[in-house]
XYZ file of C-alpha atoms in Angstrom:
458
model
C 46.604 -85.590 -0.313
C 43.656 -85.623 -2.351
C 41.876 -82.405 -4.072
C 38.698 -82.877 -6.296
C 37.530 -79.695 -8.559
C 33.797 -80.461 -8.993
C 33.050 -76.775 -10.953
C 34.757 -75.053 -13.275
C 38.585 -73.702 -12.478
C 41.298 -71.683 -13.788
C 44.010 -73.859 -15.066
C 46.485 -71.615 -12.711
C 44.792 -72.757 -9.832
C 44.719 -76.648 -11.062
C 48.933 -76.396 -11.730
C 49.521 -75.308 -8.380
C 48.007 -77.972 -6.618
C 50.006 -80.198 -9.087
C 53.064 -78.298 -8.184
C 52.698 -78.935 -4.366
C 52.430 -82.228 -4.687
C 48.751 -82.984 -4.493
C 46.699 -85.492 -6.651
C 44.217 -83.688 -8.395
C 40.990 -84.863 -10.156
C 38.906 -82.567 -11.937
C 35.334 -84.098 -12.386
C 32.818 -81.775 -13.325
C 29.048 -82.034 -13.743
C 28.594 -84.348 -11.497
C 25.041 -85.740 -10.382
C 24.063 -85.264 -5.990
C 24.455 -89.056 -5.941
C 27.894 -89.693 -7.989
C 29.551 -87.085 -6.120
C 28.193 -88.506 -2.750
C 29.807 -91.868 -4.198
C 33.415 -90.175 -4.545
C 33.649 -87.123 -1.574
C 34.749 -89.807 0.835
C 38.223 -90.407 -1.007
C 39.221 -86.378 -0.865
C 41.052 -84.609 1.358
C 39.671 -81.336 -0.209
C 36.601 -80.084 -2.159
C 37.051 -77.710 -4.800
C 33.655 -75.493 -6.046
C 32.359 -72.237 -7.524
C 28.343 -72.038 -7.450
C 26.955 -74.857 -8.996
C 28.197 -77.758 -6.683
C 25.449 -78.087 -3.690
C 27.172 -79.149 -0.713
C 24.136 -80.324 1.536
C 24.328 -82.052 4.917
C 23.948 -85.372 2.951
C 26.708 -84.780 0.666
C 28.801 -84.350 3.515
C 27.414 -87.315 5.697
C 29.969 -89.327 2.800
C 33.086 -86.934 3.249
C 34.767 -89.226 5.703
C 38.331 -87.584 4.533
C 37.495 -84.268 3.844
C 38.833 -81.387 5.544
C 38.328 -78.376 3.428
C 36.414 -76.529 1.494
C 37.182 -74.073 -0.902
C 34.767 -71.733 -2.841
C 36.770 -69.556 -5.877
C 34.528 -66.569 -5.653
C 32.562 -65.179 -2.615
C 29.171 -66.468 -2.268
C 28.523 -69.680 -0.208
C 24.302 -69.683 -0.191
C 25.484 -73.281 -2.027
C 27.422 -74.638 1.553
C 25.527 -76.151 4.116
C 27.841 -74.285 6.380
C 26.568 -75.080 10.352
C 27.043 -79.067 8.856
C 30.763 -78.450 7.482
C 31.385 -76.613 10.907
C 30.161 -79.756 13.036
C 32.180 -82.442 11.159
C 34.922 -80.173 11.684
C 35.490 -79.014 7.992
C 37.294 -75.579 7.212
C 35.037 -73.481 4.670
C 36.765 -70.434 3.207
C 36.285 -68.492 0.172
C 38.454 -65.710 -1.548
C 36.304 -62.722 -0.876
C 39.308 -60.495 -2.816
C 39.764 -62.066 -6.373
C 36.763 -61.156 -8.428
C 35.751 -57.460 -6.468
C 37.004 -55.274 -9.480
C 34.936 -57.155 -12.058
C 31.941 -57.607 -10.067
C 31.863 -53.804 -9.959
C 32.438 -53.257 -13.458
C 29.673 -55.436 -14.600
C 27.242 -53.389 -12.204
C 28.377 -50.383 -13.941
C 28.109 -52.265 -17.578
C 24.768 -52.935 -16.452
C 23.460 -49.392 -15.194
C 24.765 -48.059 -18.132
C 22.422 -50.720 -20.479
C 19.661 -50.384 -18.960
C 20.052 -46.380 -18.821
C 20.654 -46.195 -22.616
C 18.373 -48.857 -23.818
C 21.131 -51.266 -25.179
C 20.124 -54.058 -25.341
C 16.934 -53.154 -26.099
C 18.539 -51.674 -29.286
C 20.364 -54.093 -30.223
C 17.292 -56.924 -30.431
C 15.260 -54.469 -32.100
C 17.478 -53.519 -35.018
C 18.934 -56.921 -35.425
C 14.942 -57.730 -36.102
C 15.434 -55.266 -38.923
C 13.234 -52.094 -36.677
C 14.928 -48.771 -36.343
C 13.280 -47.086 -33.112
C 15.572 -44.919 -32.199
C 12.917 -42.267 -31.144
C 11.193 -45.359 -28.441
C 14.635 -45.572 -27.338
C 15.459 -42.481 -25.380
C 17.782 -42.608 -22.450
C 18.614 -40.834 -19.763
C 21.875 -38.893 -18.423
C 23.963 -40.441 -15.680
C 25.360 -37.554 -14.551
C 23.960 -36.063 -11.565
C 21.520 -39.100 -10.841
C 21.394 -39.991 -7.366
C 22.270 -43.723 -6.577
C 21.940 -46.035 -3.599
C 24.514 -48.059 -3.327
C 23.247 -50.543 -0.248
C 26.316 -52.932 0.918
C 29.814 -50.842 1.402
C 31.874 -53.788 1.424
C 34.925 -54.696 -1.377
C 32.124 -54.512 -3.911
C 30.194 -51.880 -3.511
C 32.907 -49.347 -2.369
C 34.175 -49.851 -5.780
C 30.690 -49.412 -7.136
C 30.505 -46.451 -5.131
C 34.049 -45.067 -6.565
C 33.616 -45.751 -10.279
C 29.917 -44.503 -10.295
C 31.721 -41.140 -8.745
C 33.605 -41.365 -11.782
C 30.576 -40.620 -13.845
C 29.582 -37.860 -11.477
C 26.520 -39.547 -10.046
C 25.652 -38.510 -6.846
C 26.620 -41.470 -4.580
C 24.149 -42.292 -1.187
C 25.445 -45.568 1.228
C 23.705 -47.840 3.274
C 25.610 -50.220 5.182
C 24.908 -50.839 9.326
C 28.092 -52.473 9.584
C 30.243 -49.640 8.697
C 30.211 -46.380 10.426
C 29.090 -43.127 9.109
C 32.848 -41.971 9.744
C 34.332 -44.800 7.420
C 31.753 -43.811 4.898
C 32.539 -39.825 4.743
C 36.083 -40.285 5.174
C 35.761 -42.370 1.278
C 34.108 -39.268 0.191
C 30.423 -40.434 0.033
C 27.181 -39.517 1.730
C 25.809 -42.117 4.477
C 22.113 -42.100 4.377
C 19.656 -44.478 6.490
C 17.754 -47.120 4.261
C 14.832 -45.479 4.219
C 16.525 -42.138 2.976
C 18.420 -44.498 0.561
C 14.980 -45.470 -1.016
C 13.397 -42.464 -0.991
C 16.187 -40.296 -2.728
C 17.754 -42.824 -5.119
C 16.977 -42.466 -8.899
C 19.054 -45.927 -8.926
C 19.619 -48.909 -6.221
C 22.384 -51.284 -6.183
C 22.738 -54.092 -3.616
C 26.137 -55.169 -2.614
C 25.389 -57.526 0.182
C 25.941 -61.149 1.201
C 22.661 -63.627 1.373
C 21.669 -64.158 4.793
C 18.270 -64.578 6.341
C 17.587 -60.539 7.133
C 18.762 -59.693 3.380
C 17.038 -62.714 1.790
C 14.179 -60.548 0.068
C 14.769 -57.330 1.301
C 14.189 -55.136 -1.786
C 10.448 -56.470 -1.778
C 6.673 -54.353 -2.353
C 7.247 -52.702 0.867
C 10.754 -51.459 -0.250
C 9.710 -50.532 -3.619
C 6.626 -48.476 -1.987
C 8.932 -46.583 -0.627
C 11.058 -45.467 -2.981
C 11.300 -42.796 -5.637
C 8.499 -43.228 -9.115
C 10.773 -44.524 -11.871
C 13.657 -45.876 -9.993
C 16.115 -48.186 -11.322
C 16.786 -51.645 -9.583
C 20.625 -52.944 -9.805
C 21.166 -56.762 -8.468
C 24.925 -58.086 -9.004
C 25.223 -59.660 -5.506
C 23.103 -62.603 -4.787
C 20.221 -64.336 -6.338
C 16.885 -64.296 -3.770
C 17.792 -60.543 -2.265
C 15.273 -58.998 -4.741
C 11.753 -60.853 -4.586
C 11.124 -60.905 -8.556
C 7.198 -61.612 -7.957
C 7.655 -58.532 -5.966
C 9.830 -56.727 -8.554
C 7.850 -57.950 -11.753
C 4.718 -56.307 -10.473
C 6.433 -53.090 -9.339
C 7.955 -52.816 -12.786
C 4.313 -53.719 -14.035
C 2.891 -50.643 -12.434
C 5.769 -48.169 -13.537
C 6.536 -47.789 -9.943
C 9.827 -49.508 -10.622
C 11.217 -48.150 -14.419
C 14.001 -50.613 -15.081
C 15.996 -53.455 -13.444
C 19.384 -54.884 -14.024
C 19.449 -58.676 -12.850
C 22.528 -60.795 -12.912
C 21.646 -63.456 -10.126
C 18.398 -65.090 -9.389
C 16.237 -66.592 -7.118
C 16.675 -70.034 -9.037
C 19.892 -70.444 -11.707
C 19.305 -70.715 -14.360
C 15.778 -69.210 -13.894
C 12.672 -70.857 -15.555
C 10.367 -69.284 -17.834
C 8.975 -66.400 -15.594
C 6.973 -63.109 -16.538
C 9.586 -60.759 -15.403
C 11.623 -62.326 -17.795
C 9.621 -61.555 -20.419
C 9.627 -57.194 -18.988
C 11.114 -55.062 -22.030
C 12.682 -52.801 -19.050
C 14.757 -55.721 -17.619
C 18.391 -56.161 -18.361
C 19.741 -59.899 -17.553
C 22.758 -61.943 -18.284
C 23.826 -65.197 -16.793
C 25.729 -64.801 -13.671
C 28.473 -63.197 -15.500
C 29.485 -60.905 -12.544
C 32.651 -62.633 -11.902
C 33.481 -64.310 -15.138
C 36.312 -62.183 -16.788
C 39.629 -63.898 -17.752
C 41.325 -61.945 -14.929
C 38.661 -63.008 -11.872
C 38.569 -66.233 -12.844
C 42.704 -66.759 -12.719
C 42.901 -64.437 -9.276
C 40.029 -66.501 -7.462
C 42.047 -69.571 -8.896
C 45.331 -68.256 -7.708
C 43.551 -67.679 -4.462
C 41.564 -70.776 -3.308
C 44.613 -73.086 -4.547
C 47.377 -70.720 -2.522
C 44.703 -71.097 1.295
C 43.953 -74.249 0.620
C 47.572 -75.360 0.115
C 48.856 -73.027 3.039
C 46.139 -74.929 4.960
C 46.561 -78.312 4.658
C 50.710 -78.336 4.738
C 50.953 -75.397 7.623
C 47.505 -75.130 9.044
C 47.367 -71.555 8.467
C 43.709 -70.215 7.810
C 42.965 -67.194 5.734
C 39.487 -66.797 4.214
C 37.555 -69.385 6.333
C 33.727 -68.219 7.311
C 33.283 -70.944 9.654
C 36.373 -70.356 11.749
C 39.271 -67.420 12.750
C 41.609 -66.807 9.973
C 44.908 -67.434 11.741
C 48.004 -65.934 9.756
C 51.242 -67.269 9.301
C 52.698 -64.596 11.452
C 50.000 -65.391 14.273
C 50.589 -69.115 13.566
C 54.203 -68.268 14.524
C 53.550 -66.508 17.457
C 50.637 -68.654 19.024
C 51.905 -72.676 18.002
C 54.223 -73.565 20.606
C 50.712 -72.497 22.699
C 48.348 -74.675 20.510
C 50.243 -77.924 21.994
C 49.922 -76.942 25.455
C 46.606 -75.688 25.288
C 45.503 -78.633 23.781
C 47.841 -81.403 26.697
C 45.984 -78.903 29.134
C 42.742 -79.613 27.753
C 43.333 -83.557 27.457
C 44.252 -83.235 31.372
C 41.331 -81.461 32.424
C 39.229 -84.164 30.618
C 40.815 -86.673 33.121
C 40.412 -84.443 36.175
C 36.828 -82.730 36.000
C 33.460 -83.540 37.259
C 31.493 -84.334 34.648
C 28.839 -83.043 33.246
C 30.865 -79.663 33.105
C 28.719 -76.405 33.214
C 31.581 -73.745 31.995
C 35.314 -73.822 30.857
C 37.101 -70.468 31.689
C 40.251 -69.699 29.667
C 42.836 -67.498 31.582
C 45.280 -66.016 29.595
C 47.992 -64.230 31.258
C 51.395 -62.540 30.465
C 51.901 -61.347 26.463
C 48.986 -62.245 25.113
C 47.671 -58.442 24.704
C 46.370 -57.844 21.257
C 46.585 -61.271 20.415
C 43.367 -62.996 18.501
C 43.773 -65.721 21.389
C 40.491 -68.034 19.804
C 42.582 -70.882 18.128
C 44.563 -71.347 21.210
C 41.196 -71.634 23.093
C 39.762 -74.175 20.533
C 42.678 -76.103 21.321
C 42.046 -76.240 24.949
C 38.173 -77.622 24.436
C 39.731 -79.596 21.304
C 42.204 -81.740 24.065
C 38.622 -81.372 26.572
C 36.662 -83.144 24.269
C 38.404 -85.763 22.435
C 38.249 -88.573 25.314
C 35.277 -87.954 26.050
C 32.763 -87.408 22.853
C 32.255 -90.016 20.402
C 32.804 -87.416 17.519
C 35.700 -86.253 16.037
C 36.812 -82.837 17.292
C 39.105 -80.360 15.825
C 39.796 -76.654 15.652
C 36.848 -76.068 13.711
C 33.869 -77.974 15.550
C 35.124 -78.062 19.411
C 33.411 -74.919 20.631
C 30.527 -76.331 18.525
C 30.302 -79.193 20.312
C 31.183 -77.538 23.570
C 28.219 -75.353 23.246
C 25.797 -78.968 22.211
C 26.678 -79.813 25.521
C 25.862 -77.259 27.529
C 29.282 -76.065 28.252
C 29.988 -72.082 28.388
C 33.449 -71.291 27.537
C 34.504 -68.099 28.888
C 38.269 -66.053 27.860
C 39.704 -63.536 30.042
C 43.303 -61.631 29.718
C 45.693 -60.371 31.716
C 48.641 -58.580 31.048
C 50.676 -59.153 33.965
C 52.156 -62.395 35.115
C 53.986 -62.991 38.511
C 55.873 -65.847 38.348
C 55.686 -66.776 34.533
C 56.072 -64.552 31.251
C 52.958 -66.353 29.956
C 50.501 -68.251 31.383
C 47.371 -70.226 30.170
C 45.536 -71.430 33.148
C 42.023 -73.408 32.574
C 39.017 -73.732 34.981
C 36.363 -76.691 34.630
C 33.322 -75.757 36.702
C 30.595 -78.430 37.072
C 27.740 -78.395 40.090
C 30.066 -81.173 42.008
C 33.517 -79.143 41.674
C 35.976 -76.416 40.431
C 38.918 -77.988 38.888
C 42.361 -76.332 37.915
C 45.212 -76.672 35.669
C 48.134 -73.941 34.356
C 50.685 -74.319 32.124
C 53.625 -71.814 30.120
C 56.275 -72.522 27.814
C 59.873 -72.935 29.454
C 61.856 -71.005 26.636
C 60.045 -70.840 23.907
C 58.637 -73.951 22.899
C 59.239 -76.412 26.187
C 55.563 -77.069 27.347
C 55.128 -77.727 31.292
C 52.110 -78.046 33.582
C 52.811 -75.546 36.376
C 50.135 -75.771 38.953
C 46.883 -78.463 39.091
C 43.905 -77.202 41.576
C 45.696 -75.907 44.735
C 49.025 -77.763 43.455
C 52.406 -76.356 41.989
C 53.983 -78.719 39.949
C 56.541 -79.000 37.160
C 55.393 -81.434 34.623
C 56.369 -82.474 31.191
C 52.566 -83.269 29.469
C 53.459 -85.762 27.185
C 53.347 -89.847 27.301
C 51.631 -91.595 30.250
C 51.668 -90.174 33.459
C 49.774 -91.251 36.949
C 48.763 -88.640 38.972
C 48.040 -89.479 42.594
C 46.188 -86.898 45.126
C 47.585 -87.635 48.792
């Protein structure tokens, strides 16, 4: 299998590919066009944040079933297009947390003390030490908004410094929050008590310009903007003119809107702090994120277990084990039902019954509407686009569980439901890995689903 590295990676990451087995071809710098000319020949795509991969770009990547980011955002992935030709996209959220965080804190620190500041001026020969005056850290109040691997760390190392740490995060409760020793505040409180704000969150559409003029009316005179997550989540016309007015005292950029920015007046603000995108780029981040995409990738595409993926479950080897003996009956059941249903089909309900409690049953599912789909869709379906497609066409697909099973120890029994008819099939596992189709509609059968079979209804 094939592997192309398109942005910069650590030479850990490139040796284990080589180790596996896999031809690699590193090829940076490449142009929207010239990488469109080569994506076809690779079975998987290799990128950090400069490589844009846009519905077009993957129009050309007949081959490719993978993509891995080293690092965490993936603003650059035309994810919903990946998911529909069926590609995996994960990224290795883990690798680069601990230096993210320390280059926030590097960063409140400079723009608290006036560093670099200093350092310009005196290299131009000036010694203004008295225009230079800091402030304290300790006992400042700061925001930390985003209490994910990131900003808990934030959060931790700023307590360090005996800041006063506030959290905003709706996705985590209050409980998780007090139990790490901090104070969880609503947004607005955030804003209006916070002598500093840091954002720790991903770049979706509701955080895409969220610290904007109606945010920055609302906070505290003087405050202290921190941005080490994602370019576009601060709106720097917004910003420049709050720093303009004083409202806003100081800001600490290390992504932007548009990398690398173009000449811009807040750019040209004595009270901003900026460096290059360097959140992640220590010696250490770059070898763990490496380390990381080449290990899921790998582990992927030689035993189909997923860790990491944002477009898909993550299915561990230990689940793997325990749910693929199911995957190939759920998937004969599916091709079946695609042979005995009414088309077009309104709803697919997945029955799961027997020792499946506590299981993360959604691969097993895709599997079913992966064998539903293939004969009858002109697209190629796998684990990763079925309930896509499913959902394209109008088709609901619908899990229950059970814990108790009569007759079998496990049971998977599937329901097509179209305005003509209600059709049924059921299968188990005789043993542990012996697939047989138990029961079809009103029927009980014992059948082996493999080969060619007729079916005849007397």
């Amino acid at each position: 299998m094939k592997v192309l590295i398109s942005d910069n990676l650590g030479e850990a990451g490139i040796k284990m590919f080589q180790e596996e087995g896999f031809e690699v071809d590193v090829n940076m710098g490449l142009s929207p066009d010239e990488l469109k000319g080569i994506i076809g020949n690779y079975d998987a795509l290799i990128i950090r944040s400069a490589t844009k991969v846009t519905e077009d770009l993957l129009e050309s990547a007949s081959c490719l079933k993978v993509i891995g980011r080293a690092g965490i955002g993936l603003d650059n992935v035309d994810i919903p297009a990946a998911s529909k030709r069926g590609i995996v996209v994960m990224n290795t959220p883990g690798g680069n947390v601990i230096t993210t965080a320390e280059h926030t804190i590097a960063l409140i620190l400079s723009l608290t003390r006036n560093i670099p500041l200093g350092t310009s001026s005196l290299k131009d020969g000036r010694w203004e030490k008295k225009n230079l005056q800091g402030k304290e850290l300790y006992n400042k109040v700061l925001g930390v908004i985003g209490f994910g691997k990131v900003g808990s760390i934030v959060a931790d190392r700023a307590r360090g410094l005996k800041m006063q740490v506030i959290v905003y995060d709706p996705f985590v409760t209050p409980e998780c929050i007090e139990k790490a020793g901090f104070e969880h505040v609503s947004l607005d409180e955030l804003y209006k008590k916070a002598d500093y704000i840091t954002v720790h969150v991903p770049k979706l559409k509701e955080t895409t310009g969220m610290l904007n003029k109606e945010a920055f009316d609302k906070m505290k005179d003087g405050v202290m903007i921190i941005n080490c997550a994602r370019g576009g989540i601060v709106k720097e016309e917004d910003l420049y003119e709050a720093m303009k007015s004083g409202k806003v005292a100081g800001a600490a950029l290390d992504v932007f809107e548009v990398e690398p920015p173009g000449k811009s007046s807040l750019l040209g603000m004595d009270r901003l702090v900026c460096t290059p995108h360097l959140g992640a780029s220590t010696k250490e981040a770059q070898t763990n994120v490496a380390v990381a995409v080449a290990s899921q990738i790998i582990d992927y595409l030689k035993n189909g277990t997923i860790i990491n993926a944002v477009n898909i479950p993550s299915v561990t080897g230990e689940l793997m084990t325990k749910l693929g003996p199911f995957l190939a009956l759920a998937e004969r059941i599916g091709c079946l039902m695609a042979q005995l249903s009414s088309w077009p089909l309104k709803e697919v309900v997945i029955d799961y019954t027997g020792d499946f409690m506590g299981l993360d049953l959604s691969p097993v599912s895709r599997a079913v509407i992966k064998g539903l789909l293939t004969p009858v869709v002109k697209d190629d379906v796998n684990f990763v686009n079925a309930i896509i497609l499913a959902k394209e066409r109008g088709i609901r697909v619908t899990e229950t569980t059970h814990s108790e099973s009569k007759d079998y120890l496990n049971l998977i029994t599937v329901s097509t439901i179209s305005p003509e008819a209600t059709n049924t099939v059921a299968g188990t596992l005789f043993g542990k890995k012996e697939p047989r189709v138990v029961k079809i509609d009103n029927f009980r059968v014992e059948m082996v689903p493999q080969g060619h079979l007729v079916l005849i209804n007397n």
